Coordinates of C-alpha atoms in Angstrom, one line a residue:
X1 CA 0.0 0.0 0.0
X2 CA 2.9 2.4 0.9
X3 CA 4.4 1.7 -2.5
X4 CA 1.1 2.7 -4.2
X5 CA 0.9 5.9 -2.3
X6 CA 4.5 6.8 -3.1
X7 CA 3.8 6.1 -6.8
X8 CA 0.7 8.3 -6.7
X9 CA 2.8 11.2 -5.2
X10 CA 5.4 10.7 -7.9
X11 CA 2.9 10.6 -10.7
X12 CA 1.1 13.7 -9.5
X13 CA 4.4 15.6 -9.0
X14 CA 5.6 14.8 -12.6
X15 CA 2.3 14.9 -14.5
X16 CA -0.1 17.2 -12.5
X17 CA 0.0 19.7 -15.4
X18 CA -1.3 17.0 -17.8
X19 CA -4.1 16.1 -15.4
X20 CA -5.1 19.8 -14.9
X21 CA -5.1 20.2 -18.7
X22 CA -7.4 17.2 -19.0
X23 CA -9.6 18.6 -16.3
X24 CA -9.8 21.9 -18.3
X25 CA -10.8 20.1 -21.5
X26 CA -13.4 18.0 -19.5
X27 CA -15.0 21.1 -18.0
X28 CA -14.9 23.0 -21.3
X29 CA -16.6 20.1 -23.1
X30 CA -19.2 19.9 -20.4
X31 CA -20.0 23.6 -20.4
X32 CA -20.3 23.8 -24.2
X33 CA -22.4 20.6 -24.3
X34 CA -24.9 21.8 -21.7
X35 CA -25.2 25.3 -23.2
X36 CA -25.8 24.0 -26.8
X37 CA -27.9 21.1 -25.4
X38 CA -30.1 23.6 -23.5
X39 CA -30.6 25.7 -26.7
X40 CA -31.5 22.7 -28.9
X41 CA -33.4 21.0 -26.0
X42 CA -35.6 24.0 -25.6
X43 CA -36.4 24.1 -29.3
X44 CA -37.2 20.4 -29.2
X45 CA -39.6 20.9 -26.3
X46 CA -41.3 23.7 -28.3
X47 CA -41.7 21.4 -31.3
X48 CA -42.9 18.5 -29.2
X49 CA -45.6 20.5 -27.4
X50 CA -48.1 21.2 -30.2
X51 CA -49.6 24.3 -28.6
X52 CA -46.2 25.9 -28.6
X53 CA -45.1 24.7 -32.0
X54 CA -44.0 27.9 -33.6
X55 CA -44.1 26.4 -37.1
X56 CA -47.6 25.1 -36.7
X57 CA -46.6 21.9 -38.5
X58 CA -47.7 18.8 -36.6
X59 CA -45.3 16.3 -38.2
X60 CA -42.5 18.2 -36.4
X61 CA -44.0 17.0 -33.1
X62 CA -43.5 13.4 -34.3
X63 CA -40.0 14.1 -35.5
X64 CA -39.0 15.7 -32.2
X65 CA -40.5 12.9 -30.2
X66 CA -38.8 10.3 -32.3
X67 CA -35.5 12.1 -32.0
X68 CA -35.8 12.1 -28.2
X69 CA -36.8 8.5 -27.9
X70 CA -34.0 7.3 -30.2
X71 CA -31.3 9.3 -28.4
X72 CA -32.5 8.3 -25.0
X73 CA -32.9 4.7 -26.1
X74 CA -29.3 4.2 -27.3
X75 CA -26.0 4.3 -25.4
X76 CA -24.0 7.5 -25.6
X77 CA -20.9 5.5 -26.6
X78 CA -22.7 4.3 -29.6
X79 CA -23.7 7.9 -30.5
X80 CA -20.0 8.9 -30.1
X81 CA -18.9 6.2 -32.6
X82 CA -21.8 7.1 -34.9
X83 CA -20.8 10.8 -35.2
X84 CA -17.1 10.2 -35.1
X85 CA -17.2 8.0 -38.2
X86 CA -20.3 9.5 -40.0
X87 CA -20.0 13.2 -39.5
X88 CA -16.8 13.7 -41.5
X89 CA -18.4 11.8 -44.4
X90 CA -21.5 13.9 -44.2
X91 CA -19.5 17.2 -44.4
X92 CA -16.3 16.3 -46.2
X93 CA -15.6 19.9 -47.1
X94 CA -15.0 20.6 -43.4
X95 CA -11.9 19.4 -41.7
X96 CA -13.6 18.2 -38.5
X97 CA -11.4 17.2 -35.6
X98 CA -12.0 14.3 -33.3
X99 CA -12.9 16.7 -30.5
X100 CA -15.5 18.4 -32.7
X101 CA -17.2 15.1 -33.7
X102 CA -17.3 14.0 -30.1
X103 CA -18.7 17.4 -29.0
X104 CA -21.5 17.3 -31.6
X105 CA -22.4 13.8 -30.4
X106 CA -22.5 15.0 -26.8
X107 CA -24.6 18.0 -27.7
X108 CA -27.1 15.8 -29.6
X109 CA -27.3 13.5 -26.6
X110 CA -27.7 16.3 -24.1
X111 CA -30.4 18.1 -26.1
X112 CA -32.7 15.0 -25.8
X113 CA -32.4 14.9 -22.0
X114 CA -32.6 18.7 -21.5
X115 CA -35.8 18.9 -23.6
X116 CA -37.4 16.6 -21.0
X117 CA -36.1 18.8 -18.2
X118 CA -37.7 21.8 -19.8
X119 CA -40.9 19.9 -20.4
X120 CA -41.2 18.7 -16.8
X121 CA -40.3 22.1 -15.5
X122 CA -43.0 23.8 -17.5
X123 CA -45.6 21.2 -16.7
X124 CA -44.8 21.7 -13.0
X125 CA -46.1 25.3 -13.3
X126 CA -49.7 25.6 -12.0
X127 CA -52.1 25.4 -14.9
X128 CA -54.1 28.1 -13.2
X129 CA -51.4 30.6 -14.1
X130 CA -51.8 29.9 -17.7
X131 CA -55.5 30.1 -17.6
X132 CA -55.3 33.4 -15.8
X133 CA -52.9 34.8 -18.3
X134 CA -55.1 33.7 -21.2
X135 CA -58.2 35.2 -19.6
X136 CA -56.4 38.5 -19.4
X137 CA -55.9 38.4 -23.2
X138 CA -52.4 37.1 -23.5
X139 CA -51.6 34.9 -26.5
X140 CA -50.2 31.4 -26.2
X141 CA -46.7 32.8 -27.0
X142 CA -47.0 35.7 -24.6
X143 CA -48.2 33.4 -21.8
X144 CA -45.2 31.1 -22.4
X145 CA -42.6 33.9 -22.4
X146 CA -44.0 36.2 -19.6
X147 CA -45.8 33.8 -17.3
X148 CA -44.8 30.2 -17.7
X149 CA -41.0 30.4 -18.3
X150 CA -40.1 32.7 -15.5
X151 CA -41.8 30.3 -13.0
X152 CA -40.4 27.2 -14.7
X153 CA -36.8 28.5 -14.1
X154 CA -36.9 27.5 -10.5
X155 CA -37.6 23.9 -11.6
X156 CA -35.3 23.8 -14.6
X157 CA -32.2 25.5 -13.2
X158 CA -31.1 22.9 -10.6
X159 CA -31.8 20.1 -13.2
X160 CA -29.6 21.8 -15.7
X161 CA -26.8 22.1 -13.1
X162 CA -27.2 18.3 -12.4
X163 CA -27.0 17.7 -16.2
X164 CA -23.7 19.6 -16.2
X165 CA -22.4 17.4 -13.4
X166 CA -23.5 14.2 -15.2
X167 CA -21.8 15.5 -18.4
X168 CA -18.5 16.0 -16.6
X169 CA -18.6 12.2 -15.9
X170 CA -19.9 11.2 -19.3
X171 CA -17.1 13.0 -21.1
X172 CA -14.9 10.1 -20.0
X173 CA -16.5 8.1 -22.8
X174 CA -14.8 10.4 -25.3
X175 CA -11.5 9.0 -24.1
X176 CA -12.1 6.2 -26.6
X177 CA -11.0 8.8 -29.3
X178 CA -8.2 10.5 -27.2
X179 CA -9.7 14.0 -27.3
X180 CA -7.6 15.2 -24.4
X181 CA -10.0 15.0 -21.4
X182 CA -9.2 13.5 -18.1
X183 CA -9.5 9.8 -19.0
X184 CA -7.4 10.4 -22.2
X185 CA -4.7 11.8 -19.9
X186 CA -5.0 8.8 -17.7
X187 CA -4.4 6.5 -20.7
X188 CA -1.5 8.6 -21.8
X189 CA 0.2 8.7 -18.4
X190 CA -0.5 5.0 -17.9
X191 CA 1.1 4.1 -21.2
X192 CA 4.2 6.2 -20.4
X193 CA 4.8 4.8 -16.9
X194 CA 3.3 1.3 -17.4
X195 CA 1.2 2.0 -14.2
X196 CA -2.5 1.4 -14.1
X197 CA -3.8 1.9 -10.6
X198 CA -2.0 5.0 -9.5
X199 CA -3.0 7.3 -12.4
X200 CA -6.5 5.9 -12.2
X201 CA -6.8 6.8 -8.5
X202 CA -5.6 10.3 -9.3
X203 CA -8.3 10.7 -12.0
X204 CA -10.9 9.3 -9.7
X205 CA -10.0 11.7 -6.9
X206 CA -10.2 14.7 -9.4
X207 CA -13.6 13.6 -10.7
X208 CA -14.9 13.1 -7.1
X209 CA -13.7 16.5 -5.9
X210 CA -15.1 18.4 -8.8
X211 CA -18.5 16.6 -8.8
X212 CA -18.8 16.7 -5.0
X213 CA -18.2 20.5 -4.9
X214 CA -20.6 21.1 -7.7
X215 CA -23.2 18.9 -6.1
X216 CA -23.0 20.9 -2.9
X217 CA -23.4 24.1 -4.9
X218 CA -26.4 22.8 -6.7
X219 CA -27.9 21.8 -3.3
X220 CA -27.4 25.3 -2.1
X221 CA -29.0 26.7 -5.2
X222 CA -32.0 24.4 -4.8
X223 CA -32.4 25.6 -1.2
X224 CA -32.3 29.3 -2.2
X225 CA -34.8 28.8 -5.0
X226 CA -37.1 26.9 -2.6
X227 CA -37.0 29.7 -0.1
X228 CA -37.5 32.3 -2.8

């Protein structure tokens, strides 16, 4: 056990900069994924709910629903492989990097889950609020923007923060393609030193610290929103 601890200290001393770079890539991937996933997820929610369908084209409801079910019904790793190999063939005129392909796959995945977050958050708003707004002469769109969404934020915001925490862990799947996040750094360091357990423990500790701190922050946010 003492030898393992000594090796952990040595690995961290010599390669801490690589682990920190990997953490930076992991967090950056997670932030971009959740932001883009939130944008597309909100649009999906609008398309799926017929009364908020801005295009007034009902088949879009079916397409949005099918998209969500397919993405939620298949593993994220499969989606990463799919976009990694297919996306460069679909847009050959663009020189897409491995990181870009993986990022697109993660955004597509996140959008399906975030759309359900928005849907549940909106449905949690008392229907009496909507009826009152409509009785005052507000249109469906005005009711959505000025009445429903502001109240739904309290329900949606903590869930989006939890999605960010989950995405930090899910980015480890992208290590299959060596995109530079934490697990890719683990595989690099492990290959250099021919050590398995020690770099893995370091990566595990980093993941735990980051997700633990963020989870506590989300809990505080939930408490403040509940009080408010």
